[in-house]
Amino acid sequence: MMSNQVHDLDVTNANIPIAISARHCHINEEDFYHLFGRKAVLQKWKALSLPGQFASQQVLTIKGPRGHIDNVRVLGPFRTETQVEISQTDAIKLGVAPPIRMSGDLADSESITLIGTNGIRHKKQGLIIAQAHIHMAVSDAAAFHVKDKDIVTVEISGKVRQLHLMNVVVRVSPDFILEMHVDTDEANAAAIHTHSIGKLIKME
């Protein structure tokens, strides 16, 4: 895995910015008002890299059979279904076993309890570990010769470590900008920092 030799792969030369996605919660309106009160407003705290998406001022606590984690940031805008994304390390602390999934794929995912300032909500499903993925505009996908939902490998080379992160999903939309998202466990394993760059390796 750490070798410089990659067999049966077509390596492109373009670089991909990497962003670290910490634990967070996408939320629907019903759950939001139950957790934070009918007069609460999902108000922007800061903009995210994806156009139109933002970190809100609200945070909540997530609770599992073994423990809880405070200050989980709620993201906006509202979603159709509430979804919580954590790392494997978080899952161990909570005592849960969420599947590794793409965002929105929540069928038969793990249960989780959400605790807000105004109420508690137990979700029978909605907890996942997000699969590493790359957001691309249509023009980026054409340049990389990939399409939506392709599976690729990304080579991450740093001063301390080099690794190949496999089973990375390509997501293509006219609304996206080029950026790879990894969770905190993946970032720590690769010693990724802000401004880290990956190189896409397309499966033949």
Coordinates of N, CA and C in Angstrom, one line a residue:
M1 N 0.8 -1.2 0.0 CA 0.0 0.0 0.0 C 0.9 1.3 0.0
M2 N 2.0 1.2 0.6 CA 2.9 2.3 0.7 C 3.9 2.4 -0.5
S3 N 3.8 1.4 -1.4 CA 4.8 1.3 -2.4 C 4.5 2.4 -3.5
N4 N 5.6 2.9 -4.2 CA 5.5 3.8 -5.2 C 4.9 3.2 -6.5
Q5 N 5.0 1.8 -6.6 CA 4.6 1.1 -7.8 C 3.1 0.8 -7.7
V6 N 2.3 1.3 -8.7 CA 0.9 1.0 -8.7 C 0.6 0.3 -10.0
H7 N 0.2 -1.0 -10.0 CA 0.0 -1.8 -11.2 C -1.4 -1.7 -11.7
D8 N -1.5 -1.8 -13.0 CA -2.8 -1.8 -13.7 C -3.6 -0.6 -13.5
L9 N -2.9 0.5 -13.3 CA -3.6 1.8 -13.1 C -3.1 2.8 -14.1
D10 N -4.0 3.7 -14.5 CA -3.7 4.8 -15.4 C -3.6 6.1 -14.5
V11 N -2.4 6.6 -14.3 CA -2.2 7.7 -13.4 C -2.3 9.0 -14.1
T12 N -3.2 9.9 -13.7 CA -3.3 11.2 -14.2 C -2.4 12.2 -13.5
N13 N -2.1 13.3 -14.1 CA -1.2 14.3 -13.5 C -1.8 15.4 -12.7
A14 N -3.1 15.5 -12.8 CA -3.8 16.6 -12.1 C -3.9 16.4 -10.6
N15 N -3.9 17.5 -9.9 CA -4.0 17.4 -8.4 C -5.4 17.7 -7.9
I16 N -5.7 17.2 -6.8 CA -7.0 17.4 -6.2 C -6.9 17.9 -4.8
P17 N -7.4 19.1 -4.5 CA -7.4 19.6 -3.1 C -8.2 18.6 -2.2
I18 N -7.6 18.5 -1.0 CA -8.3 17.6 0.0 C -8.8 18.4 1.2
A19 N -10.0 18.1 1.6 CA -10.6 18.7 2.8 C -11.0 17.7 3.8
I20 N -10.8 18.0 5.1 CA -11.1 17.1 6.2 C -12.5 17.4 6.7
S21 N -13.3 16.4 6.6 CA -14.7 16.5 7.1 C -14.9 16.0 8.5
A22 N -15.0 16.8 9.4 CA -15.2 16.4 10.8 C -16.6 15.9 11.0
R23 N -16.9 15.3 12.1 CA -18.3 14.8 12.4 C -19.3 15.9 12.3
H24 N -20.4 15.6 11.8 CA -21.5 16.7 11.6 C -22.8 16.1 11.4
C25 N -23.8 16.9 11.4 CA -25.2 16.4 11.3 C -25.9 17.3 10.2
H26 N -26.5 16.6 9.2 CA -27.4 17.2 8.3 C -28.8 16.9 8.9
I27 N -29.7 17.9 8.8 CA -31.0 17.8 9.6 C -32.2 18.2 8.7
N28 N -33.3 17.5 9.0 CA -34.6 17.9 8.4 C -35.3 18.9 9.3
E29 N -36.3 19.6 8.8 CA -36.9 20.7 9.5 C -37.6 20.1 10.8
E30 N -38.3 19.0 10.7 CA -39.1 18.5 11.8 C -38.1 18.2 13.0
D31 N -37.0 17.5 12.7 CA -36.1 17.2 13.8 C -35.4 18.5 14.3
F32 N -35.1 19.4 13.5 CA -34.5 20.7 13.9 C -35.4 21.4 14.9
Y33 N -36.7 21.6 14.6 CA -37.5 22.3 15.5 C -37.8 21.5 16.8
H34 N -37.9 20.2 16.7 CA -38.0 19.4 17.9 C -36.8 19.5 18.8
L35 N -35.6 19.5 18.3 CA -34.4 19.6 19.0 C -34.1 21.0 19.6
F36 N -34.4 22.0 18.8 CA -34.0 23.4 19.2 C -35.2 24.4 19.4
G37 N -36.4 23.9 19.2 CA -37.5 24.8 19.5 C -38.1 25.4 18.3
R38 N -39.4 25.7 18.3 CA -40.2 26.2 17.1 C -39.7 27.5 16.7
K39 N -39.1 28.3 17.6 CA -38.6 29.6 17.2 C -37.2 29.7 16.8
A40 N -36.5 28.5 16.8 CA -35.1 28.5 16.4 C -35.0 28.7 14.9
V41 N -33.8 29.2 14.5 CA -33.5 29.5 13.1 C -32.2 28.8 12.8
L42 N -32.2 28.1 11.7 CA -31.0 27.5 11.2 C -30.1 28.5 10.5
Q43 N -29.3 29.2 11.3 CA -28.6 30.4 10.9 C -27.2 30.1 10.6
K44 N -26.7 30.7 9.5 CA -25.3 30.4 9.1 C -24.3 30.9 10.1
W45 N -23.3 30.0 10.4 CA -22.1 30.4 11.2 C -21.0 30.7 10.2
K46 N -20.8 29.8 9.3 CA -19.8 30.1 8.2 C -20.1 29.2 7.0
A47 N -19.7 29.7 5.8 CA -19.9 29.0 4.6 C -19.0 27.8 4.4
L48 N -19.5 26.8 3.8 CA -18.7 25.6 3.4 C -18.2 25.7 2.0
S49 N -17.3 24.8 1.6 CA -16.7 24.9 0.2 C -17.8 24.6 -0.8
L50 N -18.7 23.7 -0.5 CA -19.8 23.4 -1.5 C -20.8 24.6 -1.6
P51 N -21.0 25.1 -2.8 CA -21.9 26.2 -2.9 C -23.3 26.0 -2.3
G52 N -23.7 27.0 -1.5 CA -25.0 27.0 -0.8 C -25.1 26.2 0.5
Q53 N -24.0 25.5 0.9 CA -24.0 24.8 2.1 C -23.2 25.6 3.2
F54 N -23.6 25.4 4.4 CA -23.0 26.2 5.5 C -23.1 25.4 6.8
A55 N -22.1 25.7 7.7 CA -22.2 25.3 9.1 C -23.0 26.3 9.9
S56 N -24.0 25.7 10.6 CA -24.9 26.6 11.3 C -24.4 26.9 12.7
Q57 N -25.1 27.8 13.4 CA -24.7 28.2 14.8 C -25.0 27.1 15.8
Q58 N -25.9 26.2 15.4 CA -26.4 25.1 16.3 C -25.4 23.9 16.4
V59 N -25.2 23.4 17.6 CA -24.5 22.2 17.8 C -25.4 21.3 18.6
L60 N -25.2 20.0 18.6 CA -26.0 19.0 19.4 C -25.1 18.0 19.9
T61 N -25.7 17.1 20.8 CA -25.0 16.0 21.3 C -25.5 14.7 20.7
I62 N -24.6 13.8 20.3 CA -25.1 12.5 19.8 C -24.7 11.4 20.8
K63 N -25.6 10.5 21.0 CA -25.5 9.5 22.1 C -25.7 8.1 21.6
G64 N -24.8 7.2 22.0 CA -24.9 5.8 21.6 C -25.0 5.0 22.9
P65 N -25.0 3.6 22.8 CA -25.0 2.8 23.9 C -23.9 2.9 24.9
R66 N -22.7 3.3 24.4 CA -21.5 3.3 25.3 C -21.1 4.7 25.7
G67 N -21.5 5.8 25.0 CA -21.0 7.1 25.3 C -21.7 8.1 24.5
H68 N -21.2 9.4 24.6 CA -21.8 10.5 23.8 C -20.7 11.4 23.4
I69 N -21.0 12.2 22.4 CA -20.1 13.2 21.9 C -20.9 14.6 21.8
D70 N -20.3 15.6 22.4 CA -20.9 16.9 22.4 C -20.4 17.7 21.2
N71 N -21.1 18.8 21.0 CA -20.7 19.9 20.1 C -20.6 19.4 18.7
V72 N -21.5 18.6 18.2 CA -21.6 18.1 16.8 C -22.3 19.2 16.0
R73 N -21.6 19.7 15.0 CA -22.1 20.9 14.3 C -23.3 20.5 13.4
V74 N -24.3 21.3 13.3 CA -25.4 21.1 12.4 C -25.2 21.9 11.2
L75 N -25.3 21.2 10.0 CA -25.1 21.9 8.7 C -26.4 22.2 8.0
G76 N -26.4 23.2 7.2 CA -27.5 23.6 6.4 C -27.2 23.6 5.0
P77 N -28.2 23.8 4.1 CA -29.6 24.0 4.5 C -30.3 22.7 4.9
F78 N -31.6 22.7 5.2 CA -32.3 21.5 5.6 C -32.2 20.4 4.6
R79 N -32.2 19.2 5.1 CA -32.3 18.0 4.2 C -33.6 17.3 4.3
T80 N -33.9 16.4 3.4 CA -35.2 15.7 3.5 C -35.1 14.7 4.7
E81 N -33.9 14.1 4.9 CA -33.7 13.2 6.0 C -32.5 13.6 6.8
T82 N -32.7 13.4 8.2 CA -31.6 13.7 9.1 C -30.5 12.6 8.9
Q83 N -29.2 13.1 8.8 CA -28.1 12.2 8.6 C -26.9 12.7 9.5
V84 N -26.3 11.8 10.2 CA -25.2 12.1 11.1 C -24.0 11.3 10.5
E85 N -22.9 12.1 10.3 CA -21.6 11.5 9.8 C -20.5 11.5 10.8
I86 N -19.9 10.4 11.1 CA -18.9 10.3 12.1 C -17.7 9.5 11.6
S87 N -16.7 9.4 12.4 CA -15.5 8.5 12.0 C -15.6 7.2 12.8
Q88 N -14.8 6.3 12.4 CA -14.7 5.0 13.1 C -14.3 5.1 14.5
T89 N -13.4 6.1 14.8 CA -13.0 6.3 16.2 C -14.2 6.8 17.0
D90 N -15.0 7.7 16.4 CA -16.2 8.2 17.1 C -17.2 7.0 17.3
A91 N -17.3 6.1 16.4 CA -18.2 5.0 16.5 C -17.8 4.1 17.7
I92 N -16.5 3.9 17.8 CA -16.0 3.1 19.0 C -16.4 3.7 20.3
K93 N -16.2 5.1 20.4 CA -16.6 5.8 21.6 C -18.1 5.7 21.9
L94 N -18.9 5.7 20.9 CA -20.3 5.7 21.0 C -20.9 4.3 21.3
G95 N -20.1 3.3 20.8 CA -20.6 1.9 20.9 C -21.5 1.5 19.8
V96 N -21.3 2.0 18.6 CA -22.2 1.8 17.5 C -21.4 1.2 16.3
A97 N -22.1 0.7 15.3 CA -21.4 0.1 14.2 C -22.0 0.6 12.9
P98 N -21.8 1.9 12.6 CA -22.4 2.5 11.3 C -21.8 1.9 10.1
P99 N -22.5 1.8 9.0 CA -21.9 1.4 7.7 C -21.1 2.5 7.1
I100 N -20.2 2.2 6.2 CA -19.5 3.2 5.4 C -20.4 3.4 4.2
R101 N -20.9 4.6 4.0 CA -21.9 4.9 3.0 C -21.6 6.2 2.3
M102 N -22.2 6.4 1.1 CA -22.3 7.7 0.5 C -23.4 8.5 1.2
S103 N -23.3 9.8 1.2 CA -24.3 10.7 1.8 C -25.7 10.4 1.1
G104 N -26.7 10.3 2.0 CA -28.0 10.0 1.5 C -28.4 8.6 1.4
D105 N -27.5 7.7 1.5 CA -27.8 6.2 1.5 C -28.0 5.7 2.9
L106 N -29.2 5.9 3.4 CA -29.4 5.7 4.9 C -30.2 4.4 5.2
A107 N -30.6 3.7 4.2 CA -31.4 2.5 4.4 C -30.6 1.5 5.3
D108 N -31.2 1.1 6.4 CA -30.6 0.1 7.3 C -29.3 0.6 7.9
S109 N -29.1 1.9 8.0 CA -27.9 2.4 8.7 C -28.1 2.4 10.2
E110 N -27.2 2.9 10.9 CA -27.2 2.7 12.4 C -28.1 3.8 13.0
S111 N -28.6 3.4 14.2 CA -29.4 4.3 15.0 C -28.6 5.2 15.8
I112 N -29.2 6.3 16.2 CA -28.4 7.3 17.0 C -29.4 8.2 17.7
T113 N -29.1 8.6 18.9 CA -29.9 9.6 19.7 C -29.3 11.0 19.6
L114 N -30.1 12.0 19.2 CA -29.7 13.3 19.1 C -30.3 14.1 20.3
I115 N -29.5 15.0 20.9 CA -29.9 15.8 22.0 C -29.6 17.2 21.7
G116 N -30.7 18.0 21.6 CA -30.6 19.4 21.4 C -30.9 20.3 22.6
T117 N -31.0 21.6 22.5 CA -31.2 22.4 23.6 C -32.7 22.4 24.0
N118 N -33.5 21.8 23.2 CA -35.0 21.9 23.5 C -35.6 20.5 23.5
G119 N -34.9 19.4 23.1 CA -35.5 18.1 23.1 C -34.5 17.0 22.7
I120 N -35.0 15.8 22.7 CA -34.2 14.6 22.4 C -35.0 13.9 21.3
R121 N -34.2 13.4 20.3 CA -34.8 12.6 19.2 C -34.0 11.4 19.0
H122 N -34.7 10.2 19.0 CA -34.0 8.9 18.7 C -34.3 8.6 17.3
K123 N -33.2 8.4 16.5 CA -33.4 8.1 15.1 C -33.0 6.6 14.9
K124 N -34.0 5.8 14.3 CA -33.8 4.4 14.1 C -32.7 4.1 13.0
Q125 N -32.5 5.1 12.2 CA -31.4 5.0 11.2 C -31.0 6.4 10.8
G126 N -29.8 6.5 10.2 CA -29.3 7.9 9.8 C -27.9 8.1 10.2
L127 N -27.2 7.2 10.9 CA -25.8 7.3 11.3 C -25.0 6.5 10.4
I128 N -24.0 7.2 9.7 CA -23.1 6.6 8.8 C -21.6 7.1 9.0
I129 N -20.7 6.3 8.5 CA -19.3 6.8 8.2 C -19.3 7.1 6.8
A130 N -19.0 8.4 6.4 CA -19.0 8.8 5.0 C -17.9 8.2 4.2
Q131 N -18.2 7.6 3.1 CA -17.2 7.0 2.2 C -16.4 8.2 1.6
A132 N -15.1 8.0 1.6 CA -14.2 9.1 1.0 C -14.7 9.3 -0.5
H133 N -14.8 10.6 -0.9 CA -15.3 10.9 -2.2 C -14.7 12.2 -2.7
I134 N -14.9 12.4 -4.0 CA -14.4 13.6 -4.7 C -15.5 14.3 -5.3
H135 N -15.7 15.6 -5.0 CA -16.7 16.4 -5.7 C -16.0 17.0 -6.9
M136 N -16.7 16.9 -8.0 CA -16.2 17.4 -9.3 C -17.3 18.2 -10.1
A137 N -16.9 19.3 -10.7 CA -17.8 19.9 -11.7 C -17.7 19.0 -12.9
V138 N -18.6 19.3 -13.9 CA -18.7 18.5 -15.1 C -17.4 18.6 -15.9
S139 N -16.9 19.9 -15.9 CA -15.6 20.1 -16.6 C -14.4 19.3 -16.0
D140 N -14.4 19.2 -14.7 CA -13.4 18.5 -14.0 C -13.5 17.0 -14.3
A141 N -14.7 16.4 -14.3 CA -14.9 15.0 -14.7 C -14.4 14.7 -16.1
A142 N -14.7 15.7 -17.0 CA -14.2 15.5 -18.4 C -12.7 15.5 -18.4
A143 N -12.0 16.4 -17.7 CA -10.6 16.5 -17.6 C -9.9 15.2 -17.1
F144 N -10.6 14.6 -16.1 CA -10.1 13.4 -15.4 C -10.5 12.1 -16.1
H145 N -11.4 12.3 -17.1 CA -12.0 11.1 -17.8 C -12.7 10.1 -16.9
V146 N -13.5 10.7 -16.0 CA -14.3 9.9 -15.1 C -15.8 10.4 -15.2
K147 N -16.7 9.6 -14.5 CA -18.1 10.0 -14.5 C -18.6 9.8 -13.1
D148 N -19.8 10.3 -12.9 CA -20.4 10.2 -11.6 C -20.5 8.7 -11.1
K149 N -20.1 8.5 -9.8 CA -20.1 7.2 -9.1 C -19.0 6.3 -9.6
D150 N -18.1 6.8 -10.4 CA -16.9 6.0 -10.6 C -16.1 5.8 -9.3
I151 N -15.4 4.6 -9.2 CA -14.6 4.3 -8.1 C -13.1 4.5 -8.5
V152 N -12.4 5.3 -7.7 CA -11.0 5.6 -8.1 C -10.1 5.4 -6.8
T153 N -8.8 5.5 -7.1 CA -7.8 5.5 -6.0 C -7.2 6.9 -6.0
V154 N -6.8 7.4 -4.8 CA -6.1 8.7 -4.7 C -4.8 8.5 -4.0
E155 N -3.8 8.9 -4.6 CA -2.4 8.9 -4.0 C -2.2 10.1 -3.2
I156 N -1.9 10.0 -1.9 CA -1.6 11.1 -1.1 C -0.2 11.1 -0.6
S157 N 0.6 12.1 -1.0 CA 2.0 12.1 -0.7 C 2.3 13.3 0.2
G158 N 2.9 13.1 1.3 CA 3.3 14.1 2.2 C 4.8 14.0 2.6
K159 N 5.2 14.9 3.4 CA 6.6 14.9 3.9 C 6.9 13.7 4.8
V160 N 5.8 13.2 5.5 CA 5.9 12.2 6.5 C 5.4 10.8 5.9
R161 N 4.3 10.8 5.3 CA 3.7 9.6 4.8 C 3.2 9.7 3.4
Q162 N 3.1 8.5 2.8 CA 2.5 8.4 1.5 C 1.6 7.2 1.5
L163 N 0.4 7.3 1.0 CA -0.5 6.2 0.9 C -1.5 6.3 -0.2
H164 N -2.1 5.2 -0.6 CA -3.1 5.2 -1.6 C -4.5 4.9 -0.9
L165 N -5.4 5.8 -1.0 CA -6.7 5.7 -0.5 C -7.6 5.1 -1.6
M166 N -8.1 3.9 -1.4 CA -8.9 3.2 -2.4 C -10.4 3.3 -2.2
N167 N -11.1 2.9 -3.2 CA -12.6 2.9 -3.1 C -13.1 4.3 -2.9
V168 N -12.5 5.3 -3.5 CA -13.0 6.7 -3.4 C -14.0 6.9 -4.5
V169 N -15.2 7.5 -4.1 CA -16.3 7.6 -5.1 C -16.2 9.0 -5.7
V170 N -16.4 9.1 -7.0 CA -16.5 10.3 -7.7 C -17.9 10.8 -7.8
R171 N -18.2 12.1 -7.4 CA -19.5 12.7 -7.5 C -19.4 13.9 -8.4
V172 N -20.3 13.9 -9.4 CA -20.2 14.9 -10.4 C -21.5 15.7 -10.4
S173 N -21.4 17.1 -10.4 CA -22.5 18.0 -10.5 C -22.1 19.3 -11.0
P174 N -22.9 20.0 -11.7 CA -22.6 21.4 -12.2 C -22.4 22.3 -11.0
D175 N -22.9 22.0 -9.8 CA -22.8 22.8 -8.6 C -21.6 22.6 -7.8
F176 N -20.8 21.6 -8.1 CA -19.6 21.2 -7.3 C -18.4 22.0 -7.7
I177 N -17.5 22.1 -6.8 CA -16.1 22.5 -7.1 C -15.2 21.3 -6.8
L178 N -14.0 21.3 -7.4 CA -13.1 20.2 -7.2 C -12.6 20.1 -5.8
E179 N -12.9 19.0 -5.1 CA -12.4 18.8 -3.7 C -12.7 17.4 -3.3
M180 N -11.7 16.8 -2.6 CA -11.9 15.5 -2.1 C -12.2 15.6 -0.6
H181 N -13.1 14.8 -0.1 CA -13.5 14.8 1.3 C -13.1 13.5 2.0
V182 N -12.3 13.6 3.1 CA -12.0 12.5 3.9 C -12.4 12.8 5.3
D183 N -12.6 11.7 6.1 CA -12.9 12.0 7.5 C -11.6 12.1 8.4
T184 N -11.8 12.3 9.6 CA -10.7 12.7 10.5 C -9.7 11.4 10.7
D185 N -10.3 10.2 10.7 CA -9.4 9.1 10.8 C -8.5 8.9 9.6
E186 N -9.1 9.1 8.4 CA -8.3 9.0 7.1 C -7.3 10.1 7.1
A187 N -7.6 11.3 7.5 CA -6.7 12.4 7.5 C -5.5 12.1 8.5
N188 N -5.8 11.6 9.6 CA -4.8 11.3 10.6 C -3.8 10.2 10.1
A189 N -4.4 9.2 9.4 CA -3.6 8.1 8.9 C -2.6 8.6 7.8
A190 N -3.0 9.6 7.0 CA -2.2 10.1 6.0 C -1.4 11.3 6.3
A191 N -1.6 11.8 7.6 CA -1.0 13.0 8.1 C -1.4 14.2 7.1
I192 N -2.7 14.2 6.8 CA -3.2 15.2 5.9 C -3.4 16.5 6.7
H193 N -3.1 17.6 6.1 CA -3.3 18.9 6.7 C -4.0 19.8 5.8
T194 N -4.4 21.0 6.2 CA -5.1 22.0 5.4 C -4.3 22.2 4.1
H195 N -4.7 22.3 3.0 CA -4.0 22.5 1.7 C -3.3 21.2 1.2
S196 N -3.6 20.1 1.8 CA -3.0 18.8 1.2 C -3.6 18.6 -0.2
I197 N -2.8 17.8 -1.0 CA -3.2 17.5 -2.3 C -3.1 16.0 -2.6
G198 N -4.1 15.5 -3.4 CA -4.0 14.2 -3.8 C -3.9 14.0 -5.3
K199 N -3.5 12.9 -5.8 CA -3.4 12.6 -7.2 C -4.3 11.5 -7.6
L200 N -5.3 11.7 -8.5 CA -6.2 10.7 -8.8 C -5.6 9.6 -9.7
I201 N -5.9 8.3 -9.3 CA -5.4 7.2 -10.1 C -6.6 6.5 -10.5
K202 N -6.9 6.5 -11.8 CA -8.1 6.0 -12.4 C -8.0 4.5 -12.7
M203 N -8.9 3.7 -12.2 CA -8.9 2.3 -12.6 C -9.1 2.1 -14.0
E204 N -8.4 1.2 -14.7 CA -8.6 0.9 -16.1 C -9.8 0.0 -16.3

